[in-house]
CSV table of C-alpha atoms in Angstrom, one decimal:
chain,number,residue,atom,x,y,z
A,212,MET,CA,0.2,0.0,0.4
A,213,PRO,CA,1.6,3.1,-1.1
A,214,HIS,CA,1.8,6.6,1.8
A,215,PRO,CA,-0.5,9.4,1.0
A,216,PRO,CA,1.0,11.7,-1.7
A,217,GLU,CA,3.7,14.1,-0.1
A,218,THR,CA,4.1,17.3,-2.5
A,219,LEU,CA,8.1,17.8,-2.2
A,220,TYR,CA,8.7,21.2,-4.4
A,221,SER,CA,6.2,23.5,-5.3
A,222,SER,CA,6.7,26.4,-7.8
A,223,ASN,CA,4.4,28.4,-9.8
A,224,ALA,CA,6.0,26.3,-13.0
A,225,LEU,CA,5.6,22.8,-11.6
A,226,ASP,CA,5.2,20.7,-8.4
A,227,VAL,CA,7.1,17.9,-7.7
A,228,VAL,CA,4.7,15.3,-5.6
A,229,ALA,CA,6.0,11.8,-4.2
A,230,TYR,CA,4.4,8.1,-3.8
A,231,LYS,CA,6.7,5.9,-1.1
A,232,GLN,CA,5.3,2.3,-0.8
A,233,GLU,CA,4.9,0.6,2.7
A,234,ALA,CA,7.5,-1.7,3.3
A,235,SER,CA,6.1,-5.4,2.2
A,236,ALA,CA,6.7,-8.5,-0.1
A,237,ASP,CA,5.5,-6.5,-2.3
A,238,ALA,CA,7.1,-3.2,-3.0
A,239,LYS,CA,10.1,-3.1,-5.1
A,240,PRO,CA,13.4,-0.7,-4.7
A,241,LEU,CA,12.8,1.8,-7.6
A,242,ILE,CA,11.6,4.6,-8.3
A,243,VAL,CA,9.7,6.1,-10.9
A,244,ILE,CA,10.2,9.7,-11.8
A,245,SER,CA,6.9,10.2,-14.6
A,246,PHE,CA,7.0,13.2,-16.4
A,247,GLN,CA,3.2,14.5,-18.1
A,248,PRO,CA,2.8,14.6,-21.5
A,249,ARG,CA,1.6,17.9,-23.2
A,250,GLY,CA,-2.0,18.3,-22.4
A,251,SER,CA,-2.4,16.7,-19.4
A,252,LEU,CA,-2.8,19.9,-16.9
A,253,ALA,CA,-5.4,19.0,-15.3
A,254,ALA,CA,-4.7,15.8,-14.1
A,255,LYS,CA,-5.1,15.1,-10.4
A,256,GLU,CA,-2.2,12.6,-9.9
A,257,PRO,CA,1.4,11.8,-11.8
A,258,TRP,CA,1.0,10.6,-15.1
A,259,GLY,CA,0.5,6.4,-14.9
A,260,ALA,CA,0.6,7.2,-10.8
A,261,THR,CA,-2.5,4.2,-10.6
A,262,PHE,CA,-0.5,1.3,-12.4
A,263,LEU,CA,2.8,2.0,-11.3
A,264,LEU,CA,1.5,1.9,-7.5
A,265,GLU,CA,-0.2,-1.1,-8.6
A,266,ALA,CA,2.9,-2.6,-9.7
A,267,GLY,CA,4.7,-1.8,-6.0
A,268,TYR,CA,6.6,1.1,-7.5
A,269,ALA,CA,7.5,4.4,-5.6
A,270,VAL,CA,6.8,6.9,-7.9
A,271,VAL,CA,7.9,11.5,-8.3
A,272,GLY,CA,5.0,12.9,-10.6
A,273,ILE,CA,6.4,16.2,-11.7
A,274,GLN,CA,3.2,17.9,-13.4
A,275,PRO,CA,3.8,21.2,-15.1
A,276,LYS,CA,1.0,24.1,-14.7
A,277,GLN,CA,1.8,24.9,-18.0
A,278,ASN,CA,3.5,23.6,-21.3
A,279,HIS,CA,6.4,24.9,-20.7
A,280,TRP,CA,8.1,22.1,-22.2
A,281,TYR,CA,9.5,21.3,-18.2
A,282,GLN,CA,11.9,24.7,-19.6
A,283,PRO,CA,11.9,25.8,-15.6
A,284,LEU,CA,14.0,22.5,-15.2
A,285,LEU,CA,16.9,23.9,-17.2
A,286,ARG,CA,17.9,26.0,-13.7
A,287,ALA,CA,20.4,24.8,-11.5
A,288,GLU,CA,19.0,25.4,-8.7
A,289,VAL,CA,15.3,23.9,-9.3
A,290,ARG,CA,17.2,20.9,-10.3
A,291,SER,CA,19.2,20.8,-7.6
A,292,ALA,CA,16.2,21.4,-5.4
A,293,ILE,CA,14.4,18.5,-6.5
A,294,ARG,CA,17.0,16.2,-6.3
A,295,SER,CA,17.7,16.6,-3.3
A,296,ALA,CA,14.2,16.4,-1.5
A,297,ILE,CA,13.9,13.4,-3.7
A,298,ASP,CA,17.6,11.8,-1.5
A,299,ALA,CA,15.8,13.2,1.0
A,300,TYR,CA,12.5,11.3,0.9
A,301,PHE,CA,13.8,7.8,0.2
A,302,PRO,CA,16.4,5.3,0.5
A,303,GLU,CA,19.8,5.7,-0.6
A,304,ASP,CA,19.9,2.6,-2.2
A,305,TYR,CA,16.8,2.5,-4.2
A,306,SER,CA,17.7,3.1,-8.0
A,307,ARG,CA,15.5,5.4,-10.6
A,308,LEU,CA,13.6,5.5,-14.0
A,309,THR,CA,12.2,8.3,-15.6
A,310,TYR,CA,9.5,7.5,-17.7
A,311,GLY,CA,7.0,10.1,-20.1
A,312,SER,CA,5.3,10.3,-22.9
A,313,SER,CA,5.8,12.5,-26.2
A,314,MET,CA,6.6,15.8,-23.9
A,315,GLY,CA,7.0,14.1,-21.0
A,316,ALA,CA,9.7,11.5,-22.9
A,317,TYR,CA,11.6,14.5,-24.0
A,318,ALA,CA,11.7,15.6,-20.2
A,319,ALA,CA,12.4,11.7,-19.6
A,320,LEU,CA,15.7,12.0,-21.7
A,321,ARG,CA,16.6,15.4,-21.0
A,322,PHE,CA,16.6,14.9,-17.0
A,323,ALA,CA,17.9,11.5,-16.6
A,324,ALA,CA,21.2,12.1,-15.4
A,325,ASP,CA,20.4,15.0,-13.0
A,326,LEU,CA,17.9,13.3,-11.4
A,327,GLY,CA,19.9,10.6,-10.5
A,328,ALA,CA,17.9,7.7,-13.0
A,329,THR,CA,19.9,5.0,-14.7
A,330,LYS,CA,17.0,4.0,-16.8
A,331,ALA,CA,14.7,6.0,-19.2
A,332,PHE,CA,11.6,4.6,-21.1
A,333,ALA,CA,10.5,7.5,-23.6
A,334,LEU,CA,7.7,7.3,-25.6
A,335,SER,CA,7.1,9.4,-28.8
A,336,PRO,CA,10.3,11.9,-27.3
A,337,PRO,CA,10.0,14.9,-30.1
A,338,ALA,CA,12.8,16.6,-30.2
A,339,ARG,CA,12.4,19.9,-31.7
A,340,THR,CA,9.1,21.7,-31.2
A,341,LYS,CA,9.3,24.1,-34.4
A,342,VAL,CA,8.2,21.7,-36.7
A,343,TRP,CA,4.8,22.1,-35.3
A,344,ALA,CA,3.1,25.5,-35.0
A,345,ARG,CA,0.5,24.9,-32.5
A,346,TRP,CA,3.5,24.2,-30.4
A,347,GLN,CA,5.4,27.4,-30.6
A,348,ASN,CA,3.7,29.5,-28.7
A,349,ASP,CA,4.4,26.7,-25.8
A,350,VAL,CA,8.5,28.4,-25.8
A,351,GLU,CA,10.1,31.3,-26.2
A,352,THR,CA,13.1,29.3,-28.1
A,353,GLU,CA,14.0,25.6,-29.6
A,354,ILE,CA,13.8,23.3,-26.3
A,355,ASP,CA,17.1,22.7,-24.8
A,356,PRO,CA,19.1,19.7,-27.1
A,357,VAL,CA,19.4,16.1,-25.7
A,358,SER,CA,23.0,15.6,-25.6
A,359,ALA,CA,25.2,12.2,-23.9
A,360,ASP,CA,25.3,14.4,-21.0
A,361,SER,CA,21.8,14.4,-20.4
A,362,VAL,CA,21.8,10.6,-19.0
A,363,LEU,CA,24.6,8.3,-16.8
A,364,PRO,CA,26.9,6.8,-17.9
A,365,ASP,CA,26.3,2.8,-18.4
A,366,SER,CA,22.2,3.6,-18.3
A,367,HIS,CA,19.9,2.0,-20.1
A,368,VAL,CA,17.5,3.8,-22.3
A,369,LEU,CA,14.8,2.7,-24.1
A,370,ILE,CA,12.7,4.6,-27.0
A,371,ALA,CA,9.6,3.5,-28.6
A,372,TYR,CA,8.3,5.3,-31.5
A,373,ASP,CA,6.4,4.8,-34.8
A,374,PRO,CA,8.8,4.1,-37.6
A,375,MET,CA,6.1,4.8,-41.0
A,376,LEU,CA,6.2,9.5,-39.6
A,377,THR,CA,8.8,10.1,-41.5
A,378,ARG,CA,6.9,13.3,-43.3
A,379,PRO,CA,6.9,16.7,-41.1
A,380,ARG,CA,3.8,17.6,-42.9
A,381,LEU,CA,2.2,14.2,-41.8
A,382,GLY,CA,2.2,14.9,-38.1
A,383,PRO,CA,5.3,14.9,-35.4
A,384,PRO,CA,7.9,13.0,-37.7
A,385,ASP,CA,9.2,10.4,-34.8
A,386,ALA,CA,11.3,8.5,-36.8
A,387,ILE,CA,13.5,10.5,-37.5
A,388,ASP,CA,13.7,12.2,-33.6
A,389,ALA,CA,13.8,8.5,-32.2
A,390,ARG,CA,17.5,8.1,-34.2
A,391,ASN,CA,18.2,11.5,-33.5
A,392,PHE,CA,18.5,11.1,-30.0
A,393,ARG,CA,19.4,6.7,-30.8
A,394,SER,CA,23.1,9.0,-32.0
A,395,ALA,CA,22.8,11.7,-28.9
A,396,LEU,CA,22.6,8.7,-26.6
A,397,ILE,CA,24.4,6.0,-27.4
A,398,SER,CA,28.3,7.0,-27.0
A,399,ARG,CA,27.2,6.7,-22.7
A,400,SER,CA,24.8,4.4,-22.7
A,401,THR,CA,22.6,1.3,-24.0
A,402,VAL,CA,20.0,2.5,-26.5
A,403,ASP,CA,17.3,-0.1,-27.3
A,404,MET,CA,14.5,1.2,-30.5
A,405,LEU,CA,11.0,-0.2,-30.0
A,406,GLU,CA,9.1,0.3,-33.5
A,407,CYS,CA,5.5,0.7,-33.2
A,408,PRO,CA,4.5,0.7,-36.7
A,409,ASN,CA,1.6,2.9,-37.8
A,410,PHE,CA,0.9,3.6,-33.8
A,411,GLY,CA,0.8,7.6,-34.4
A,412,HIS,CA,2.3,10.0,-31.9
A,413,PRO,CA,2.1,9.0,-29.2
A,414,VAL,CA,2.5,5.3,-29.7
A,415,THR,CA,1.1,5.0,-25.6
A,416,LYS,CA,-2.6,4.5,-26.9
A,417,GLY,CA,-2.1,2.2,-29.5
A,418,LEU,CA,0.2,0.0,-27.2
A,419,SER,CA,-2.4,0.7,-24.3
A,420,ASP,CA,-5.2,-0.5,-26.4
A,421,ARG,CA,-3.6,-3.3,-27.5
A,422,ARG,CA,-2.4,-4.3,-23.5
A,423,GLN,CA,0.7,-4.3,-24.2
A,424,LEU,CA,2.7,-1.2,-22.5
A,425,LYS,CA,2.0,-2.9,-19.3
A,426,SER,CA,4.5,-6.3,-19.8
A,427,ILE,CA,7.0,-3.9,-21.9
A,428,PHE,CA,7.2,-1.8,-19.2
A,429,LEU,CA,7.6,-4.1,-16.1
A,430,ALA,CA,10.1,-6.0,-18.2
A,431,PHE,CA,12.6,-3.3,-19.2
A,432,ALA,CA,12.2,-1.8,-15.5
A,433,ASP,CA,12.5,-4.9,-13.4
A,434,GLU,CA,14.8,-6.9,-15.5
A,435,SER,CA,16.5,-4.6,-17.9
A,436,ARG,CA,14.9,-6.7,-21.1
A,437,VAL,CA,13.1,-5.1,-23.7
A,438,LEU,CA,10.0,-7.1,-24.8
A,439,ARG,CA,9.1,-7.0,-28.4
A,440,PRO,CA,5.7,-8.3,-28.7
A,441,ASP,CA,4.2,-9.1,-32.9
A,442,LEU,CA,2.8,-5.6,-33.2
A,443,ASN,CA,1.5,-6.5,-36.3
A,444,GLU,CA,-0.4,-9.7,-35.4
A,445,GLU,CA,-4.6,-8.9,-36.6
A,446,THR,CA,-6.5,-8.7,-33.7
A,447,ASP,CA,-9.2,-6.2,-32.8
A,448,LEU,CA,-7.3,-4.2,-30.1
A,449,GLY,CA,-5.4,-1.0,-31.2
A,450,HIS,CA,-5.0,0.5,-35.0
A,451,LYS,CA,-8.2,2.2,-34.2
A,452,GLU,CA,-7.5,5.6,-34.3
A,453,LEU,CA,-5.5,5.0,-38.2
A,454,ARG,CA,-8.9,3.1,-39.2
A,455,THR,CA,-11.0,5.9,-38.1
A,456,ARG,CA,-8.3,8.6,-40.1
A,457,VAL,CA,-8.8,6.3,-42.9
A,458,ARG,CA,-12.1,6.8,-43.3
A,459,ASN,CA,-12.5,10.3,-41.8
A,460,LEU,CA,-9.5,11.1,-44.7
A,461,LEU,CA,-12.3,9.8,-47.7
A,462,LEU,CA,-15.4,11.1,-46.5
A,463,ALA,CA,-14.0,14.1,-46.4
A,464,ASN,CA,-14.0,14.4,-50.3
A,465,GLN,CA,-10.0,15.2,-50.4
A,466,ALA,CA,-8.5,15.5,-53.6
A,467,PRO,CA,-7.0,12.4,-54.7
A,468,LYS,CA,-3.5,13.4,-54.0
A,469,ALA,CA,-4.2,13.8,-50.6
A,470,VAL,CA,-5.7,10.6,-50.0
A,471,ASP,CA,-2.9,8.6,-51.7
A,472,LEU,CA,-0.2,10.9,-50.0
A,473,VAL,CA,-1.6,9.7,-46.3
A,474,LEU,CA,-2.9,6.2,-47.4
A,475,LYS,CA,0.8,5.4,-49.0
A,476,ASN,CA,2.0,6.5,-45.5
A,477,GLN,CA,-0.4,4.8,-43.4
A,478,ALA,CA,-2.2,1.9,-45.0
A,479,LEU,CA,-0.2,0.9,-48.0
A,480,THR,CA,3.0,0.4,-45.3
A,481,LEU,CA,0.7,-1.8,-43.0
A,482,ARG,CA,1.6,-5.4,-42.4
A,483,HIS,CA,-1.3,-5.6,-40.9
A,484,LYS,CA,-4.1,-6.9,-43.1
A,485,LYS,CA,-6.6,-6.1,-41.1
A,486,VAL,CA,-6.4,-2.3,-41.9
A,487,GLY,CA,-5.0,-2.7,-45.2
A,488,ARG,CA,-8.4,-4.3,-46.3
A,489,ILE,CA,-10.4,-2.0,-44.9
A,490,ALA,CA,-8.8,0.8,-46.9
A,491,LEU,CA,-9.0,-1.5,-49.8
A,492,LEU,CA,-12.3,-1.7,-49.0
A,493,ALA,CA,-13.2,2.6,-48.6
A,494,LEU,CA,-11.1,3.4,-51.7
A,495,ARG,CA,-13.7,0.8,-53.6
A,496,LYS,CA,-16.8,2.1,-51.2
A,497,VAL,CA,-16.0,6.3,-52.7
A,498,GLY,CA,-15.1,4.8,-55.9
A,499,HIS,CA,-11.5,5.7,-55.7
A,500,SER,CA,-9.2,4.4,-58.5
A,501,GLY,CA,-5.7,4.8,-60.0
A,502,PRO,CA,-1.9,3.3,-59.1
A,503,LEU,CA,-2.7,3.4,-55.0
A,504,MET,CA,-6.0,0.5,-55.7
A,505,GLN,CA,-3.2,-1.5,-57.8
A,506,GLU,CA,-0.5,-1.3,-55.2
A,507,LEU,CA,-2.7,-2.5,-52.1
A,508,THR,CA,-4.7,-5.0,-54.3
A,509,GLN,CA,-1.4,-6.4,-55.0
A,510,LYS,CA,-0.4,-6.2,-51.1
A,511,PHE,CA,-3.6,-7.5,-49.3
A,512,GLY,CA,-4.9,-9.5,-52.0
A,513,ALA,CA,-8.7,-9.1,-53.8
A,514,SER,CA,-10.6,-8.3,-50.7
A,515,THR,CA,-14.4,-8.8,-50.3
A,516,GLY,CA,-16.8,-8.0,-47.7
A,517,THR,CA,-18.2,-4.5,-47.1
A,518,ILE,CA,-17.3,-1.6,-44.5
A,519,GLU,CA,-19.5,0.6,-42.7
A,520,ILE,CA,-18.4,3.6,-43.2
A,521,SER,CA,-20.7,6.3,-42.3
A,522,THR,CA,-24.5,6.8,-42.8
A,523,ALA,CA,-24.2,10.2,-44.3
A,524,THR,CA,-23.7,10.8,-47.5
A,525,PRO,CA,-21.0,13.0,-48.5
A,526,ALA,CA,-22.2,16.5,-50.2
A,527,PRO,CA,-21.2,16.7,-54.0
A,528,ALA,CA,-18.6,18.8,-55.1
A,529,LYS,CA,-20.1,22.4,-56.4
A,530,PRO,CA,-20.2,22.6,-60.2
A,531,ARG,CA,-17.6,25.3,-61.0
A,532,PRO,CA,-19.0,28.0,-62.9
A,533,LYS,CA,-18.0,28.1,-66.4
A,534,LYS,CA,-16.2,30.0,-68.2
A,535,LEU,CA,-17.1,32.7,-71.0
A,536,GLN,CA,-15.5,32.8,-74.5
A,537,ALA,CA,-14.8,36.3,-76.0
A,538,GLY,CA,-18.1,37.6,-77.0
A,539,GLU,CA,-20.0,35.3,-75.6
A,540,ALA,CA,-22.6,36.9,-73.3
A,541,LYS,CA,-23.6,35.7,-69.4
A,542,THR,CA,-27.2,34.5,-68.9
A,543,ARG,CA,-29.2,33.9,-66.3
A,544,ASP,CA,-31.9,31.3,-65.6
A,545,LYS,CA,-34.4,33.0,-64.9
A,546,SER,CA,-37.2,29.5,-64.1
A,547,PRO,CA,-39.2,29.0,-61.5
A,548,GLY,CA,-37.4,28.1,-58.8
A,549,SER,CA,-33.7,28.8,-59.8
A,550,GLU,CA,-31.3,31.4,-58.4
A,551,ALA,CA,-32.2,33.7,-60.7
A,552,SER,CA,-36.0,34.2,-60.4
A,553,LYS,CA,-35.4,35.0,-56.6
A,554,PRO,CA,-36.5,38.2,-55.3
A,555,PRO,CA,-32.5,40.0,-54.8
A,556,ARG,CA,-30.9,39.5,-51.8
A,557,LEU,CA,-31.2,43.1,-49.4
A,558,GLN,CA,-27.8,44.9,-48.5
A,559,ALA,CA,-27.0,45.6,-44.9
A,560,LYS,CA,-27.8,48.9,-45.1
A,561,ASP,CA,-31.4,48.2,-46.4
A,562,LYS,CA,-32.0,45.4,-43.5
A,563,ALA,CA,-31.6,48.3,-41.2
A,564,GLN,CA,-33.9,50.4,-42.6
A,565,LEU,CA,-36.2,47.5,-43.3
A,566,ARG,CA,-36.1,46.5,-39.6
A,567,LEU,CA,-36.2,50.1,-38.2
A,568,ALA,CA,-39.6,50.5,-40.3
A,569,ARG,CA,-41.1,47.9,-38.4
A,570,GLN,CA,-39.9,48.1,-35.7
A,571,ALA,CA,-41.6,51.4,-36.0
A,572,GLU,CA,-44.9,49.6,-37.3
A,573,ARG,CA,-44.9,47.7,-34.3
A,574,LYS,CA,-44.3,51.3,-32.2
A,575,ALA,CA,-47.8,52.6,-34.2
A,576,ALA,CA,-50.0,49.5,-32.8
A,577,ARG,CA,-49.2,49.2,-29.6
A,578,ARG,CA,-50.0,52.9,-29.6
A,579,ALA,CA,-52.8,52.6,-31.1
A,580,ALA,CA,-54.0,49.6,-29.3
A,581,ARG,CA,-53.6,51.5,-25.6
A,582,LYS,CA,-55.8,54.9,-27.0
A,583,ASP,CA,-58.4,52.3,-27.7
A,584,ASP,CA,-58.4,50.8,-24.4
A,585,LYS,CA,-58.3,53.7,-22.7
A,586,ARG,CA,-61.7,54.9,-24.9
A,587,GLY,CA,-63.0,51.9,-24.1
A,588,ARG,CA,-62.8,52.8,-20.2
A,589,LYS,CA,-64.4,55.8,-20.0
A,590,PRO,CA,-67.3,56.3,-18.5
A,591,ALA,CA,-70.9,56.4,-20.8
């Protein structure tokens, strides 16, 4: 059973909360330092705390109050205060592991050595923020890079990422960032890479949906072993977001080039046949044809069946107006029901005048009604 949470450090930028396990056979001499991912500021407990405490680990949760990419930890006095508080609260013989997803994964790698961790488990760590415009307002400058000094010598690092994310325009380039992290850390530590194809960013949800995240974490934390399950086996779990993305893309009635670009990076590269066949059926549903159909058919075979995309029929594209030739006069269709037969729309000025006129009519009608009412009340 864990002790009640204890606040070790608090500031305007972040809080550090600790959970200590009671001495028992299930308690493990390992402190998991958990970093919140971006967008989890409202969480009441550290990221992953429920699972970690049930597994018998002591937990230190670093909870930011803004999406600042843990820039306050770049100040030496902040890092020193947090490190001293952890050292004083837990026994000296406890080892440490940093753990995080996305923004939290970056912090788990960048501050592992500063917090005394000999292991780091990072799920889809991004290397830079300027690639994604929606993150540019979070930080004033580029986030501090991860280097060989970010981890302790002879430490063990596990990075889980989607190898299909290689183009910044299609999303965070996790495959490029993961290779860059490995190159930066490999000189001082053992770096293992866990590929999760077509899980998207971050891979956390896909691993959790397939019920693989817990077993992978336990093998790494307890035995320094990298569990590599078959993440492409046919199953009803996982890849839910990808299937939804393919359906929504086709329903959006986008240009064929946009459809080809995304599907070639997601459906065509899948070894997961169930999703590949879903892409095939979806393409046939909307009447898509071309080289992509041939490639998908060749890879996944002649797929038969039906797919329920949506009960609503996508709105047909509006026809473009015909260009007039030289000397050709523009004619308007004045048949009943046509746009030309309808009365012209009022301008804003005319609408305001009409509204004032109607208000004046209503006032005059009320005034006349009051006069009639008064006349009816006079004694005969």
